[in-house]
mmCIF file of C-alpha atoms in Angstrom:
data_model
loop_
_atom_site.group_PDB
_atom_site.id
_atom_site.type_symbol
_atom_site.label_atom_id
_atom_site.label_comp_id
_atom_site.label_asym_id
_atom_site.label_seq_id
_atom_site.Cartn_x
_atom_site.Cartn_y
_atom_site.Cartn_z
ATOM 1 C CA UNK A 1 0.877 -0.293 5.112
ATOM 2 C CA UNK A 2 0.942 -3.851 3.735
ATOM 3 C CA UNK A 3 -0.103 -6.699 5.750
ATOM 4 C CA UNK A 4 -1.520 -9.690 5.228
ATOM 5 C CA UNK A 5 -3.178 -11.642 8.510
ATOM 6 C CA UNK A 6 -5.251 -15.033 8.982
ATOM 7 C CA UNK A 7 -8.011 -15.264 10.810
ATOM 8 C CA UNK A 8 -8.093 -18.618 12.904
ATOM 9 C CA UNK A 9 -4.587 -19.134 14.642
ATOM 10 C CA UNK A 10 -5.545 -22.698 15.102
ATOM 11 C CA UNK A 11 -7.659 -25.036 12.911
ATOM 12 C CA UNK A 12 -8.698 -28.746 14.606
ATOM 13 C CA UNK A 13 -10.661 -31.098 12.190
ATOM 14 C CA UNK A 14 -11.696 -34.638 12.086
ATOM 15 C CA UNK A 15 -9.469 -36.726 9.217
ATOM 16 C CA UNK A 16 -11.459 -36.571 6.065
ATOM 17 C CA UNK A 17 -13.391 -33.199 6.411
ATOM 18 C CA UNK A 18 -12.764 -30.670 4.183
ATOM 19 C CA UNK A 19 -10.595 -27.854 5.277
ATOM 20 C CA UNK A 20 -10.466 -23.922 4.824
ATOM 21 C CA UNK A 21 -8.024 -21.439 6.174
ATOM 22 C CA UNK A 22 -8.380 -17.891 5.743
ATOM 23 C CA UNK A 23 -6.406 -14.962 5.035
ATOM 24 C CA UNK A 24 -6.833 -11.195 4.931
ATOM 25 C CA UNK A 25 -4.322 -8.966 3.019
ATOM 26 C CA UNK A 26 -4.637 -5.167 3.759
ATOM 27 C CA UNK A 27 -2.123 -4.042 -0.168
ATOM 28 C CA UNK A 28 -5.076 -3.823 -3.172
ATOM 29 C CA UNK A 29 -1.859 -3.720 -5.251
ATOM 30 C CA UNK A 30 -0.865 -7.000 -4.509
ATOM 31 C CA UNK A 31 -0.876 -8.913 -7.574
ATOM 32 C CA UNK A 32 0.252 -12.895 -6.420
ATOM 33 C CA UNK A 33 -0.534 -14.815 -3.966
ATOM 34 C CA UNK A 34 1.130 -18.151 -2.778
ATOM 35 C CA UNK A 35 0.185 -20.705 -0.295
ATOM 36 C CA UNK A 36 3.241 -22.407 1.929
ATOM 37 C CA UNK A 37 2.771 -25.621 4.141
ATOM 38 C CA UNK A 38 5.263 -25.878 6.943
ATOM 39 C CA UNK A 39 5.816 -29.056 8.747
ATOM 40 C CA UNK A 40 7.357 -29.293 12.260
ATOM 41 C CA UNK A 41 11.237 -29.427 11.637
ATOM 42 C CA UNK A 42 10.994 -28.629 8.318
ATOM 43 C CA UNK A 43 11.169 -25.455 5.711
ATOM 44 C CA UNK A 44 7.703 -23.661 4.135
ATOM 45 C CA UNK A 45 7.108 -26.024 1.088
ATOM 46 C CA UNK A 46 5.307 -24.370 -1.803
ATOM 47 C CA UNK A 47 1.256 -25.359 -2.219
ATOM 48 C CA UNK A 48 -0.447 -23.576 -4.827
ATOM 49 C CA UNK A 49 -0.383 -20.083 -5.668
ATOM 50 C CA UNK A 50 -2.911 -17.443 -7.792
ATOM 51 C CA UNK A 51 -2.343 -14.894 -9.483
ATOM 52 C CA UNK A 52 -4.512 -11.622 -9.113
ATOM 53 C CA UNK A 53 -6.193 -11.861 -12.358
ATOM 54 C CA UNK A 54 -8.218 -15.062 -11.177
ATOM 55 C CA UNK A 55 -10.462 -15.669 -8.406
ATOM 56 C CA UNK A 56 -9.837 -19.163 -8.462
ATOM 57 C CA UNK A 57 -7.404 -22.430 -8.756
ATOM 58 C CA UNK A 58 -7.181 -25.912 -8.107
ATOM 59 C CA UNK A 59 -4.500 -28.021 -7.744
ATOM 60 C CA UNK A 60 -4.402 -31.684 -6.369
ATOM 61 C CA UNK A 61 -7.096 -31.717 -3.425
ATOM 62 C CA UNK A 62 -6.404 -28.375 -2.935
ATOM 63 C CA UNK A 63 -8.543 -24.648 -4.093
ATOM 64 C CA UNK A 64 -7.327 -21.348 -3.623
ATOM 65 C CA UNK A 65 -9.882 -18.414 -3.602
ATOM 66 C CA UNK A 66 -9.212 -14.904 -3.858
ATOM 67 C CA UNK A 67 -12.005 -12.475 -3.606
ATOM 68 C CA UNK A 68 -10.355 -9.051 -4.406
ATOM 69 C CA UNK A 69 -13.371 -7.059 -3.580
ATOM 70 C CA UNK A 70 -12.621 -8.045 0.172
ATOM 71 C CA UNK A 71 -9.230 -8.672 0.111
ATOM 72 C CA UNK A 72 -9.389 -12.205 1.042
ATOM 73 C CA UNK A 73 -7.434 -15.528 -0.074
ATOM 74 C CA UNK A 74 -8.512 -19.076 1.293
ATOM 75 C CA UNK A 75 -7.077 -22.210 0.821
ATOM 76 C CA UNK A 76 -9.374 -24.875 0.860
ATOM 77 C CA UNK A 77 -8.192 -28.742 1.291
ATOM 78 C CA UNK A 78 -10.547 -31.260 -0.002
ATOM 79 C CA UNK A 79 -10.264 -34.928 2.948
ATOM 80 C CA UNK A 80 -8.020 -33.654 4.717
ATOM 81 C CA UNK A 81 -5.524 -35.870 5.786
ATOM 82 C CA UNK A 82 -3.204 -36.303 9.219
ATOM 83 C CA UNK A 83 -0.204 -35.664 6.619
ATOM 84 C CA UNK A 84 -2.003 -32.268 6.134
ATOM 85 C CA UNK A 85 -1.128 -31.181 9.909
ATOM 86 C CA UNK A 86 0.866 -28.555 9.439
ATOM 87 C CA UNK A 87 1.309 -24.605 9.927
ATOM 88 C CA UNK A 88 -0.084 -22.932 6.544
ATOM 89 C CA UNK A 89 1.044 -19.284 5.675
ATOM 90 C CA UNK A 90 -0.502 -16.866 3.186
ATOM 91 C CA UNK A 91 1.973 -14.933 1.096
ATOM 92 C CA UNK A 92 1.559 -11.882 -1.138
ATOM 93 C CA UNK A 93 3.808 -10.076 -3.896
ATOM 94 C CA UNK A 94 3.158 -6.522 -4.494
ATOM 95 C CA UNK A 95 4.157 -5.290 -8.178
ATOM 96 C CA UNK A 96 7.616 -3.698 -7.964
ATOM 97 C CA UNK A 97 7.876 -5.205 -4.825
ATOM 98 C CA UNK A 98 11.015 -6.872 -4.043
ATOM 99 C CA UNK A 99 9.868 -9.486 -1.450
ATOM 100 C CA UNK A 100 7.378 -11.737 -0.020
ATOM 101 C CA UNK A 101 5.489 -10.839 2.764
ATOM 102 C CA UNK A 102 4.343 -13.856 4.772
ATOM 103 C CA UNK A 103 0.849 -13.856 7.134
ATOM 104 C CA UNK A 104 0.900 -14.977 10.758
ATOM 105 C CA UNK A 105 0.155 -18.501 9.912
ATOM 106 C CA UNK A 106 -2.821 -20.969 10.732
ATOM 107 C CA UNK A 107 -1.953 -24.485 12.515
ATOM 108 C CA UNK A 108 -4.070 -26.992 10.913
ATOM 109 C CA UNK A 109 -4.496 -29.837 13.234
ATOM 110 C CA UNK A 110 -6.137 -33.521 12.153
ATOM 111 C CA UNK A 111 -7.289 -35.969 14.444
ATOM 112 C CA UNK A 112 -7.946 -39.507 13.046
ATOM 113 C CA UNK B 1 17.138 -32.326 -7.788
ATOM 114 C CA UNK B 2 14.892 -29.629 -5.777
ATOM 115 C CA UNK B 3 16.209 -29.711 -2.958
ATOM 116 C CA UNK B 4 18.097 -26.699 -0.802
ATOM 117 C CA UNK B 5 20.037 -28.126 1.729
ATOM 118 C CA UNK B 6 21.330 -26.360 4.894
ATOM 119 C CA UNK B 7 24.133 -27.378 7.500
ATOM 120 C CA UNK B 8 24.539 -27.462 10.242
ATOM 121 C CA UNK B 9 20.875 -28.474 11.220
ATOM 122 C CA UNK B 10 21.398 -27.367 14.782
ATOM 123 C CA UNK B 11 24.238 -24.666 16.370
ATOM 124 C CA UNK B 12 24.534 -23.627 19.850
ATOM 125 C CA UNK B 13 26.954 -20.338 19.719
ATOM 126 C CA UNK B 14 27.827 -18.003 22.571
ATOM 127 C CA UNK B 15 27.880 -14.452 22.689
ATOM 128 C CA UNK B 16 31.227 -14.052 21.394
ATOM 129 C CA UNK B 17 31.469 -16.859 19.017
ATOM 130 C CA UNK B 18 32.051 -16.141 15.400
ATOM 131 C CA UNK B 19 29.906 -19.382 13.158
ATOM 132 C CA UNK B 20 28.781 -19.722 9.529
ATOM 133 C CA UNK B 21 25.420 -21.031 8.242
ATOM 134 C CA UNK B 22 25.835 -23.212 4.669
ATOM 135 C CA UNK B 23 23.200 -23.125 2.099
ATOM 136 C CA UNK B 24 23.407 -25.066 -0.612
ATOM 137 C CA UNK B 25 21.504 -25.950 -4.126
ATOM 138 C CA UNK B 26 22.299 -27.484 -7.464
ATOM 139 C CA UNK B 27 18.700 -26.341 -9.081
ATOM 140 C CA UNK B 28 20.638 -23.525 -11.343
ATOM 141 C CA UNK B 29 18.770 -20.916 -9.249
ATOM 142 C CA UNK B 30 20.752 -17.543 -9.472
ATOM 143 C CA UNK B 31 18.285 -15.987 -6.648
ATOM 144 C CA UNK B 32 18.918 -17.070 -2.624
ATOM 145 C CA UNK B 33 17.491 -15.573 0.077
ATOM 146 C CA UNK B 34 17.995 -15.869 4.137
ATOM 147 C CA UNK B 35 15.117 -15.467 6.645
ATOM 148 C CA UNK B 36 15.117 -15.855 10.180
ATOM 149 C CA UNK B 37 12.042 -17.643 11.708
ATOM 150 C CA UNK B 38 10.948 -16.966 15.457
ATOM 151 C CA UNK B 39 8.874 -19.422 16.896
ATOM 152 C CA UNK B 40 5.258 -19.346 15.680
ATOM 153 C CA UNK B 41 6.014 -16.613 13.446
ATOM 154 C CA UNK B 42 6.561 -16.355 9.463
ATOM 155 C CA UNK B 43 9.612 -16.064 8.303
ATOM 156 C CA UNK B 44 11.267 -12.594 7.786
ATOM 157 C CA UNK B 45 13.189 -11.882 4.938
ATOM 158 C CA UNK B 46 16.934 -10.579 6.017
ATOM 159 C CA UNK B 47 18.775 -10.737 2.678
ATOM 160 C CA UNK B 48 18.705 -11.597 -1.339
ATOM 161 C CA UNK B 49 21.234 -12.559 -3.774
ATOM 162 C CA UNK B 50 20.968 -11.987 -6.884
ATOM 163 C CA UNK B 51 23.784 -13.511 -9.642
ATOM 164 C CA UNK B 52 25.603 -13.730 -6.825
ATOM 165 C CA UNK B 53 25.054 -10.197 -5.761
ATOM 166 C CA UNK B 54 23.284 -8.946 -2.717
ATOM 167 C CA UNK B 55 20.349 -7.105 -4.118
ATOM 168 C CA UNK B 56 18.594 -6.774 -0.541
ATOM 169 C CA UNK B 57 19.028 -6.605 2.581
ATOM 170 C CA UNK B 58 16.822 -5.970 5.125
ATOM 171 C CA UNK B 59 18.357 -3.818 7.338
ATOM 172 C CA UNK B 60 19.805 -6.601 9.242
ATOM 173 C CA UNK B 61 22.254 -5.959 12.031
ATOM 174 C CA UNK B 62 25.748 -5.976 10.970
ATOM 175 C CA UNK B 63 26.973 -8.953 13.240
ATOM 176 C CA UNK B 64 25.050 -10.974 10.243
ATOM 177 C CA UNK B 65 27.242 -11.209 7.326
ATOM 178 C CA UNK B 66 26.204 -12.956 4.196
ATOM 179 C CA UNK B 67 28.171 -14.278 1.467
ATOM 180 C CA UNK B 68 27.440 -16.045 -2.159
ATOM 181 C CA UNK B 69 30.428 -17.720 -3.150
ATOM 182 C CA UNK B 70 28.794 -19.072 -6.440
ATOM 183 C CA UNK B 71 25.556 -19.439 -7.479
ATOM 184 C CA UNK B 72 25.098 -22.349 -5.785
ATOM 185 C CA UNK B 73 26.493 -21.551 -2.453
ATOM 186 C CA UNK B 74 25.155 -18.875 0.219
ATOM 187 C CA UNK B 75 26.486 -18.467 3.588
ATOM 188 C CA UNK B 76 25.690 -16.251 6.460
ATOM 189 C CA UNK B 77 28.620 -15.362 8.977
ATOM 190 C CA UNK B 78 27.687 -14.783 12.696
ATOM 191 C CA UNK B 79 29.853 -12.445 14.928
ATOM 192 C CA UNK B 80 28.730 -11.358 18.385
ATOM 193 C CA UNK B 81 25.159 -12.523 18.377
ATOM 194 C CA UNK B 82 22.540 -11.796 21.051
ATOM 195 C CA UNK B 83 20.120 -14.080 22.871
ATOM 196 C CA UNK B 84 17.117 -12.560 21.066
ATOM 197 C CA UNK B 85 18.774 -13.781 17.782
ATOM 198 C CA UNK B 86 17.801 -17.417 18.590
ATOM 199 C CA UNK B 87 15.510 -18.603 15.742
ATOM 200 C CA UNK B 88 14.925 -20.457 12.880
ATOM 201 C CA UNK B 89 17.248 -19.592 10.023
ATOM 202 C CA UNK B 90 16.096 -20.739 6.696
ATOM 203 C CA UNK B 91 17.585 -20.509 3.112
ATOM 204 C CA UNK B 92 15.635 -20.273 -0.191
ATOM 205 C CA UNK B 93 16.237 -19.989 -3.748
ATOM 206 C CA UNK B 94 14.520 -19.416 -7.010
ATOM 207 C CA UNK B 95 15.180 -18.981 -10.702
ATOM 208 C CA UNK B 96 15.781 -15.788 -10.671
ATOM 209 C CA UNK B 97 14.568 -12.662 -8.437
ATOM 210 C CA UNK B 98 11.722 -11.958 -11.482
ATOM 211 C CA UNK B 99 10.535 -15.414 -10.243
ATOM 212 C CA UNK B 100 10.798 -14.782 -6.576
ATOM 213 C CA UNK B 101 7.864 -16.088 -5.874
ATOM 214 C CA UNK B 102 8.360 -19.653 -6.385
ATOM 215 C CA UNK B 103 11.274 -20.186 -3.942
ATOM 216 C CA UNK B 104 12.256 -23.582 -2.484
ATOM 217 C CA UNK B 105 13.399 -23.948 1.132
ATOM 218 C CA UNK B 106 15.810 -25.451 2.639
ATOM 219 C CA UNK B 107 14.908 -27.253 6.445
ATOM 220 C CA UNK B 108 16.768 -24.403 8.002
ATOM 221 C CA UNK B 109 19.275 -23.903 11.213
ATOM 222 C CA UNK B 110 17.899 -23.927 14.187
ATOM 223 C CA UNK B 111 20.505 -21.503 16.056
ATOM 224 C CA UNK B 112 20.545 -20.711 20.321
ATOM 225 C CA UNK B 113 22.480 -17.798 21.251
ATOM 226 C CA UNK B 114 23.656 -18.346 24.840
#
């Protein structure tokens, strides 16, 4: 079956550090991946996405890397700020799939 | 306006009650979704509406009844729920189902069933 999972349930970093959140997926047919940020009391917020024909995509302070060989996705956050504290979910969409499949989530804690 | 609104924010109901959750968006999106999220878990898809028609029901129990009165509104009618149905219920919308990955989420309704 398909699954999307995360290696680390909680990641604690200091303000100003770079953060890396990892995600493993098992469906090699998935063609699209998304990172969402969910702050306490809020719904998930779209951060960045990447298609399977790419291996890297950059946004503002965030970079997503895709390694299809090992079916691994990562989200890098540069100069992490307290406002980045949240739960981060990766999600995948497979071709012909009619839904997003969310990973288990990683909580990012940023200390000042 | 890139906002999805949900009411109420919190709801406490007994197992014999009937209640409804409401979701609204004014982005012109034609696909709308209901998700259930338990604490410390990822959102789980329940229903998808595409152009006001139900296109996906993820084998959700009949005590949950969705309704899409028009392209901007999505309701979830609740009846005879169980305590294990307590969760955060999230609504989302996207431009259409083909662009389902670009989903905008509302803040959710936190439901407690007593």
